[in-house]
Coordinates of N, CA and C in Angstrom, one line a residue:
M265 N 18.4 0.2 -15.9 CA 18.3 0.9 -15.1 C 16.0 0.9 -14.9
T266 N 15.8 1.1 -13.9 CA 14.2 1.3 -14.0 C 13.8 2.5 -13.7
T267 N 13.2 3.2 -14.0 CA 12.6 4.3 -14.2 C 11.4 4.5 -14.1
L268 N 10.6 5.3 -12.4 CA 9.7 5.2 -11.9 C 9.0 6.4 -12.0
R269 N 7.6 7.0 -13.0 CA 7.8 8.0 -13.5 C 6.5 7.9 -13.0
P270 N 5.4 9.3 -13.7 CA 4.0 9.4 -13.4 C 3.2 8.8 -15.2
F271 N 2.2 7.9 -14.7 CA 1.6 7.2 -15.5 C 0.8 8.7 -15.9
T272 N 0.8 8.4 -17.6 CA 0.6 9.8 -18.5 C -0.8 9.0 -20.4
C273 N -1.1 9.8 -20.5 CA -2.2 9.5 -21.5 C -2.0 8.3 -22.2
N274 N -0.6 9.2 -22.9 CA 0.3 8.3 -23.7 C 0.5 7.0 -23.6
D275 N 0.5 6.5 -21.9 CA 0.9 4.9 -21.5 C -0.4 4.1 -21.4
L276 N -1.3 5.0 -21.9 CA -2.4 3.8 -22.0 C -2.6 3.4 -23.5
F277 N -1.7 3.8 -24.3 CA -1.2 2.9 -25.5 C -0.1 2.1 -25.9
K278 N 0.8 1.9 -24.5 CA 1.9 1.5 -24.4 C 1.6 0.1 -23.3
F279 N 0.8 0.0 -22.7 CA 0.4 -1.3 -21.8 C 0.2 -2.3 -21.8
N280 N -0.2 -2.8 -23.5 CA -0.7 -4.4 -23.3 C 0.2 -4.9 -22.8
N281 N 1.6 -5.2 -22.8 CA 2.6 -6.1 -22.4 C 2.4 -6.6 -20.7
V282 N 1.6 -5.0 -20.6 CA 1.3 -5.8 -19.1 C -0.6 -6.1 -18.5
N283 N -1.0 -5.6 -19.4 CA -2.1 -5.7 -19.2 C -3.0 -6.7 -19.5
L284 N -2.5 -7.6 -20.4 CA -2.9 -9.0 -21.4 C -2.9 -10.5 -20.4
D285 N -2.1 -9.9 -19.1 CA -2.3 -10.8 -18.6 C -3.4 -11.3 -17.5
P286 N -3.6 -12.3 -17.6 CA -5.0 -13.1 -17.0 C -5.3 -12.4 -15.2
L287 N -4.0 -13.0 -14.7 CA -4.8 -11.8 -13.4 C -4.7 -10.4 -13.2
T288 N -4.4 -9.7 -14.4 CA -4.8 -8.0 -14.4 C -5.9 -7.7 -15.0
E289 N -6.6 -7.0 -13.8 CA -7.8 -6.4 -14.3 C -7.6 -5.3 -14.8
T290 N -8.4 -4.9 -16.2 CA -8.5 -4.5 -16.8 C -9.7 -3.3 -17.3
Y291 N -9.1 -2.4 -17.5 CA -10.5 -1.2 -17.7 C -10.9 -0.3 -18.6
G292 N -11.2 -0.4 -19.0 CA -12.0 0.9 -19.5 C -11.5 2.2 -19.9
L293 N -11.5 3.1 -21.0 CA -9.5 4.4 -20.9 C -10.5 5.3 -20.4
S294 N -11.7 5.5 -20.2 CA -12.7 6.5 -19.2 C -12.6 6.5 -18.1
F295 N -12.0 5.1 -17.2 CA -11.8 5.2 -16.3 C -9.6 4.9 -15.8
Y296 N -9.5 4.8 -16.6 CA -8.2 5.5 -16.3 C -8.1 6.5 -16.5
M297 N -8.7 7.4 -17.6 CA -8.9 8.8 -16.6 C -9.3 9.5 -16.0
H298 N -10.6 8.9 -15.6 CA -10.7 9.7 -14.0 C -10.0 9.5 -13.0
Y299 N -9.3 8.2 -12.8 CA -7.7 8.0 -11.9 C -6.7 9.3 -12.1
L300 N -6.6 9.5 -13.2 CA -5.3 10.6 -13.9 C -5.2 12.0 -13.4
S301 N -6.8 12.0 -13.5 CA -7.7 13.1 -13.4 C -7.7 14.5 -12.1
H302 N -8.4 12.7 -11.1 CA -8.4 12.9 -9.8 C -7.4 11.9 -8.6
W303 N -6.6 11.5 -9.3 CA -5.3 10.6 -8.4 C -3.8 11.0 -8.7
P304 N -3.7 12.0 -9.5 CA -2.6 11.5 -10.4 C -1.0 11.6 -10.0
E305 N -0.9 11.9 -8.1 CA 0.1 10.9 -7.8 C -0.1 9.4 -7.3
Y306 N -1.2 9.1 -7.4 CA -1.2 8.0 -7.6 C -0.7 7.1 -8.6
I307 N -0.8 7.4 -9.9 CA -0.4 6.2 -10.8 C 1.0 6.5 -11.7
Q308 N 1.7 5.6 -11.3 CA 3.1 5.2 -11.2 C 3.4 4.1 -12.8
V309 N 4.6 4.5 -13.2 CA 4.6 3.7 -14.0 C 6.5 2.8 -14.0
A310 N 7.0 2.1 -13.9 CA 8.1 1.0 -14.5 C 8.5 1.4 -15.3
E311 N 9.6 2.1 -15.8 CA 10.1 2.1 -17.2 C 11.4 2.0 -17.9
S312 N 11.1 1.0 -18.8 CA 12.7 0.0 -18.9 C 13.7 1.5 -19.3
P313 N 15.4 1.1 -19.0 CA 15.9 2.1 -20.0 C 15.7 2.5 -21.6
S314 N 14.6 1.4 -22.3 CA 14.5 1.3 -24.0 C 13.3 2.0 -23.8
G315 N 12.8 2.4 -23.0 CA 11.1 3.8 -22.7 C 10.2 1.9 -22.8
E316 N 10.5 0.7 -22.2 CA 9.9 -0.4 -22.3 C 8.6 -0.1 -20.2
I317 N 7.2 -0.4 -21.1 CA 6.4 -0.1 -19.6 C 6.4 -1.4 -19.2
M318 N 7.7 -1.5 -17.7 CA 7.9 -2.7 -16.7 C 6.4 -3.4 -16.0
G319 N 6.0 -2.2 -15.5 CA 4.6 -2.4 -15.0 C 4.2 -1.1 -14.4
Y320 N 3.0 -1.3 -13.6 CA 2.3 0.3 -13.3 C 1.2 0.1 -11.4
I321 N 0.9 1.3 -11.3 CA 0.1 1.3 -10.1 C -0.4 2.2 -10.3
M322 N -1.8 1.9 -9.4 CA -2.9 2.7 -9.8 C -3.6 2.8 -8.8
G323 N -3.9 4.1 -7.7 CA -4.7 3.9 -6.6 C -5.3 5.2 -6.6
K324 N -5.9 5.4 -5.2 CA -6.3 6.7 -4.9 C -6.5 7.2 -3.4
A325 N -7.4 7.9 -3.2 CA -7.4 7.8 -1.5 C -9.2 8.0 -1.4
E326 N -9.2 7.3 -0.4 CA -10.5 6.8 0.3 C -11.1 7.7 1.3
G327 N -12.1 8.1 1.6 CA -12.9 8.4 2.9 C -13.5 9.8 2.9
H328 N -13.5 10.3 4.4 CA -13.8 11.2 4.0 C -13.3 12.4 5.3
G329 N -12.6 13.6 5.6 CA -12.6 14.9 5.9 C -10.8 14.6 6.4
E330 N -10.5 13.9 7.9 CA -10.0 13.3 8.3 C -9.3 12.0 8.0
N331 N -10.8 11.2 8.1 CA -10.4 9.9 8.3 C -10.1 9.1 6.6
W332 N -9.3 8.6 5.9 CA -9.7 8.6 4.9 C -8.1 7.2 4.8
H333 N -7.9 7.4 3.6 CA -6.8 5.8 3.8 C -6.1 5.2 2.1
G334 N -5.3 5.6 1.8 CA -5.2 4.9 0.3 C -5.5 3.9 -0.2
H335 N -5.5 3.6 -1.0 CA -6.4 2.0 -1.7 C -5.8 2.1 -3.3
V336 N -5.0 0.3 -3.4 CA -4.2 0.1 -4.8 C -5.8 -0.3 -5.1
T337 N -5.8 0.4 -6.5 CA -6.7 -0.5 -7.9 C -6.3 -1.5 -8.3
A338 N -5.2 -1.2 -9.0 CA -4.8 -2.1 -10.0 C -3.2 -2.2 -9.5
L339 N -2.2 -3.1 -9.9 CA -0.7 -3.6 -9.8 C -0.6 -4.7 -10.8
T340 N 0.5 -3.7 -11.7 CA 1.0 -5.2 -12.1 C 2.1 -5.0 -12.9
V341 N 2.8 -6.2 -12.9 CA 4.2 -6.8 -13.9 C 4.0 -7.2 -15.0
S342 N 4.4 -6.6 -16.0 CA 4.9 -7.6 -17.2 C 5.1 -8.9 -17.0
P343 N 5.2 -9.9 -17.4 CA 6.0 -11.2 -17.3 C 7.8 -11.1 -17.5
D344 N 7.5 -10.2 -18.2 CA 9.2 -10.3 -18.1 C 9.7 -9.7 -17.6
Y345 N 9.5 -9.3 -16.8 CA 9.7 -8.0 -15.8 C 9.4 -8.5 -14.3
R346 N 8.6 -9.5 -13.9 CA 8.6 -10.7 -12.6 C 9.9 -10.6 -11.6
R347 N 9.4 -10.6 -10.6 CA 10.6 -11.2 -10.1 C 11.9 -10.5 -9.3
L348 N 12.1 -9.1 -9.7 CA 12.6 -8.4 -10.0 C 12.5 -7.1 -8.5
G349 N 11.6 -7.5 -7.8 CA 11.3 -6.6 -6.7 C 10.1 -5.5 -7.3
L350 N 10.1 -5.4 -8.5 CA 9.5 -4.0 -9.2 C 7.8 -3.3 -8.4
A351 N 7.4 -4.6 -8.4 CA 5.9 -4.6 -7.8 C 5.9 -4.2 -6.0
A352 N 6.8 -4.4 -5.1 CA 7.1 -3.6 -4.0 C 7.5 -2.9 -4.0
M353 N 8.4 -2.6 -5.4 CA 9.1 -1.0 -5.3 C 7.7 0.0 -5.9
L354 N 6.7 -0.7 -6.1 CA 5.6 0.3 -6.6 C 4.5 0.2 -5.6
M355 N 4.5 -0.6 -4.8 CA 4.0 -0.3 -4.0 C 4.1 0.6 -2.9
K356 N 5.3 0.1 -2.5 CA 6.4 1.5 -1.4 C 6.2 2.7 -2.3
Y357 N 5.6 2.7 -3.3 CA 5.7 4.7 -3.8 C 4.9 5.1 -3.1
L358 N 3.5 3.9 -2.9 CA 2.1 4.4 -2.7 C 1.7 4.9 -1.6
E359 N 2.5 3.8 -0.7 CA 2.4 4.0 1.0 C 3.0 5.0 0.5
D360 N 4.5 5.4 0.1 CA 5.1 6.7 1.1 C 3.8 8.3 0.4
V361 N 3.4 8.2 -0.6 CA 2.2 9.0 -1.3 C 1.4 8.8 0.5
S362 N 0.6 7.8 0.1 CA -0.7 7.6 0.9 C -0.2 8.5 2.6
E363 N 1.3 8.1 2.9 CA 2.0 8.7 4.2 C 2.2 10.1 4.3
K364 N 2.7 10.0 3.1 CA 2.2 11.9 3.0 C 0.9 12.7 3.4
K365 N 0.6 12.0 3.4 CA -1.3 12.6 3.2 C -1.4 12.5 4.5
Q366 N -0.9 11.2 4.9 CA -2.0 11.3 7.0 C -2.6 9.9 6.4
A367 N -2.3 9.4 5.8 CA -3.8 8.3 5.6 C -3.6 7.2 6.6
Y368 N -4.1 6.7 7.4 CA -4.4 5.7 8.2 C -4.3 4.6 8.1
F369 N -4.2 4.1 6.6 CA -4.1 3.2 6.4 C -4.4 2.7 4.6
V370 N -3.5 1.5 4.3 CA -3.4 1.4 2.7 C -4.5 0.0 2.6
D371 N -5.3 0.4 1.7 CA -6.0 -1.3 1.5 C -5.8 -1.8 -0.2
L372 N -6.3 -2.8 0.0 CA -6.1 -3.6 -1.5 C -7.2 -4.5 -1.5
F373 N -7.2 -5.3 -2.5 CA -8.2 -6.5 -2.9 C -7.0 -7.5 -4.0
V374 N -7.3 -9.0 -4.0 CA -6.1 -9.9 -4.9 C -7.1 -11.2 -4.6
R375 N -6.7 -11.6 -5.4 CA -7.8 -12.7 -6.0 C -7.3 -14.2 -4.6
V376 N -8.3 -14.6 -3.8 CA -7.8 -16.1 -3.6 C -6.5 -16.6 -4.6
S377 N -6.4 -16.7 -5.5 CA -5.8 -17.7 -6.0 C -4.5 -17.0 -6.0
N378 N -4.2 -16.1 -5.7 CA -3.2 -15.2 -6.7 C -1.9 -15.5 -5.7
K379 N -1.8 -16.6 -5.9 CA -0.8 -16.8 -4.5 C 0.6 -16.5 -4.3
V380 N 1.2 -16.1 -5.7 CA 2.7 -15.1 -6.2 C 2.0 -13.6 -5.0
A381 N 0.9 -13.2 -5.6 CA 0.5 -11.3 -4.4 C 0.5 -11.9 -3.6
I382 N -0.5 -12.5 -2.6 CA -0.3 -12.9 -1.6 C 0.7 -13.4 -0.6
T383 N 1.5 -14.1 -1.4 CA 3.0 -14.0 -0.8 C 3.7 -12.6 -0.5
M384 N 3.3 -11.7 -1.3 CA 3.8 -10.5 -1.5 C 3.5 -10.0 -0.7
Y385 N 2.4 -9.3 -0.4 CA 2.0 -8.8 0.4 C 2.2 -9.3 2.1
Q386 N 1.7 -10.2 2.4 CA 2.3 -10.6 3.9 C 3.5 -10.2 3.8
Q387 N 4.7 -10.5 3.3 CA 5.7 -9.9 2.9 C 6.0 -8.7 3.4
L388 N 5.1 -7.6 2.6 CA 5.0 -6.2 2.5 C 4.3 -5.7 4.0
G389 N 4.0 -6.7 5.1 CA 2.9 -6.3 6.2 C 1.2 -6.4 6.0
Y390 N 0.8 -7.0 5.1 CA -0.2 -6.4 5.1 C -1.2 -7.6 5.8
I391 N -2.2 -7.3 6.5 CA -3.2 -8.5 7.1 C -4.6 -8.9 6.0
V392 N -4.9 -9.9 6.2 CA -6.6 -10.0 5.7 C -7.5 -9.4 6.9
Y393 N -8.5 -8.3 6.1 CA -9.1 -8.1 7.2 C -10.7 -8.8 6.8
R394 N -10.9 -9.1 5.7 CA -11.9 -9.3 5.2 C -11.8 -10.6 3.9
T395 N -13.0 -11.4 3.3 CA -13.4 -11.9 2.3 C -14.4 -11.4 1.6
V396 N -14.1 -11.5 0.4 CA -15.9 -10.6 -0.2 C -15.7 -12.0 -1.7
L397 N -17.1 -12.2 -0.9 CA -17.4 -13.1 -2.4 C -18.0 -12.8 -3.3
E398 N -17.0 -13.1 -4.5 CA -17.8 -13.4 -6.1 C -16.8 -11.7 -6.7
Y399 N -15.7 -11.4 -5.9 CA -15.0 -9.7 -6.0 C -15.0 -9.9 -7.6
Y400 N -14.5 -10.6 -8.0 CA -13.5 -11.0 -9.1 C -14.6 -11.5 -10.8
N401 N -15.5 -10.4 -11.0 CA -15.7 -11.7 -12.2 C -14.9 -12.3 -13.3
G402 N -16.1 -13.5 -13.6 CA -14.9 -14.8 -14.8 C -16.1 -15.8 -14.5
D403 N -15.4 -16.4 -15.5 CA -16.4 -17.9 -15.2 C -15.4 -19.1 -14.6
P404 N -15.8 -19.0 -13.8 CA -16.7 -18.5 -12.1 C -15.9 -17.4 -11.7
D405 N -17.0 -16.8 -11.0 CA -16.4 -15.7 -10.5 C -15.8 -16.0 -9.4
E406 N -14.7 -14.5 -8.8 CA -14.0 -15.5 -7.5 C -13.7 -14.6 -7.5
D407 N -13.1 -15.4 -5.4 CA -13.4 -14.1 -4.3 C -12.3 -13.6 -4.3
A408 N -12.3 -12.2 -3.2 CA -10.9 -12.0 -3.2 C -10.8 -11.9 -1.4
Y409 N -9.3 -11.6 -1.7 CA -9.2 -11.0 -0.1 C -9.4 -9.5 0.3
G410 N -9.3 -8.7 1.0 CA -8.9 -7.5 1.4 C -7.8 -8.1 2.0
R411 N -6.9 -6.8 1.9 CA -5.6 -6.9 2.4 C -5.9 -5.0 2.7
R412 N -4.7 -5.0 4.4 CA -4.4 -3.1 4.8 C -3.1 -3.4 5.6
I413 N -2.9 -3.0 5.2 CA -1.4 -2.6 6.7 C -2.1 -0.6 6.7
S414 N -1.6 -0.8 8.1 CA -1.6 -0.1 8.8 C -0.4 1.4 8.6
K415 N -0.7 2.7 8.6 CA 0.3 3.6 8.3 C 0.0 4.3 9.9
K416 N -0.6 5.3 10.2 CA -0.2 5.7 11.8 C 0.0 5.1 12.5
S417 N -0.6 3.5 12.5 CA -0.7 2.6 14.0 C 1.1 2.8 14.0
E418 N 1.7 2.5 13.2 CA 3.0 2.7 13.5 C 3.6 4.1 13.8
E419 N 3.2 5.4 13.3 CA 3.8 6.6 13.6 C 3.7 6.3 15.1
I420 N 2.1 5.8 15.8 CA 1.8 6.4 17.7 C 2.4 5.4 17.9
A421 N 2.7 3.9 17.5 CA 3.8 3.0 18.2 C 5.2 3.7 18.3
K422 N 5.6 4.4 17.2 CA 7.5 4.5 17.4 C 6.7 6.1 18.3
T423 N 6.3 6.5 18.3 CA 5.8 7.8 19.6 C 6.0 7.3 21.0
S424 N 5.0 6.0 21.1 CA 5.0 5.9 22.6 C 6.4 4.9 23.2
E425 N 7.2 4.4 22.2 CA 8.5 3.9 22.4 C 9.5 4.7 22.4
I426 N 9.6 6.2 22.0 CA 10.5 7.3 22.3 C 9.2 7.6 24.1
F427 N 8.4 8.1 23.8 CA 7.8 8.6 24.8 C 8.5 7.4 26.6
H428 N 8.3 6.4 26.2 CA 8.6 5.3 27.5 C 10.4 5.3 27.6
E429 N 11.3 5.5 26.5 CA 12.3 5.6 26.7 C 13.0 7.1 27.2
T430 N 12.0 8.3 26.7 CA 12.3 9.2 27.4 C 12.1 9.5 29.0
F431 N 10.7 9.1 28.8 CA 10.1 9.6 30.3 C 10.1 8.4 31.6
S432 N 11.0 7.2 31.1 CA 11.0 5.6 32.1 C 12.0 6.4 33.0
G433 N 13.0 6.5 32.7 CA 14.1 7.3 33.6 C 13.5 8.7 34.3
H434 N 13.0 9.2 33.7 CA 12.3 10.1 35.1 C 11.5 10.0 35.8
L435 N 10.8 9.2 35.3 CA 10.1 8.2 36.5 C 10.3 7.6 37.4
A436 N 11.1 6.9 36.9 CA 12.1 5.8 38.1 C 12.5 7.3 39.3
E437 N 12.8 8.6 38.3 CA 13.9 9.7 39.5 C 12.1 10.0 40.3
I438 N 11.6 10.3 39.9 CA 10.2 10.8 40.4 C 9.7 9.6 42.1
L439 N 9.6 8.6 41.6 CA 9.4 7.7 42.4 C 10.7 7.9 43.2
R440 N 11.6 7.6 43.2 CA 12.9 7.8 44.2 C 12.7 8.8 45.6
K441 N 12.5 9.8 44.7 CA 11.9 11.4 46.1 C 10.9 11.0 46.1
L442 N 10.0 10.5 46.3 CA 8.6 10.3 46.9 C 9.0 9.7 47.6
N443 N 8.8 8.5 47.6 CA 9.6 7.1 48.6 C 11.2 7.0 49.2
P444 N 11.7 8.1 49.8 CA 13.3 7.6 50.1 C 13.6 6.7 50.9
I445 N 12.5 5.6 51.6 CA 12.6 4.7 52.1 C 12.9 3.7 50.9
R446 N 14.2 2.9 51.4 CA 14.9 1.8 50.4 C 14.7 0.0 50.9
I447 N 14.9 -0.4 50.6 CA 14.7 -2.1 51.3 C 15.4 -2.6 50.1
E448 N 16.4 -2.6 50.5 CA 17.9 -3.7 50.6 C 17.6 -5.3 50.7
S449 N 17.5 -5.5 49.7 CA 17.5 -7.5 49.4 C 19.2 -8.0 50.1
N450 N 19.2 -8.6 49.8 CA 20.0 -9.4 50.9 C 21.0 -10.4 49.5

């Protein structure tokens, strides 16, 4: 059984099996420590029953005042544990954290060559909102798709649907009272 738990400083010494993937962006220790100190709720590890790190997600909150969003900085799963739904589970976790904090959306960047990840993000409801040229360093540098999924708009749509269901019957009753003349059709 997979356990989702908070990322700790000790995990920095145990996640090489995940980070050695060529599609995984790897950062310096100070970068991970910065995220751990500022957005600890946005960093989770998927751990196997034996204690092996299967994957992790690292994100943050961006924006000002009430206009902010969740951002996925890194999402990776060890090659040994792919195709088990772990990436989708980790994404759901970060989306839930962002939703609880009333984020307007969650966004991320993905390599244009990472077809597996692109397909997964499409299945999760993420749309491409821009292409960033030469976002990833390499030989050659690689473009990235900026993708996002709206969170508050889902709430607005749900509220609108409830409003329509609740008041459409009341509106019909009010209109009948205002216009008592009925035209019968044959």
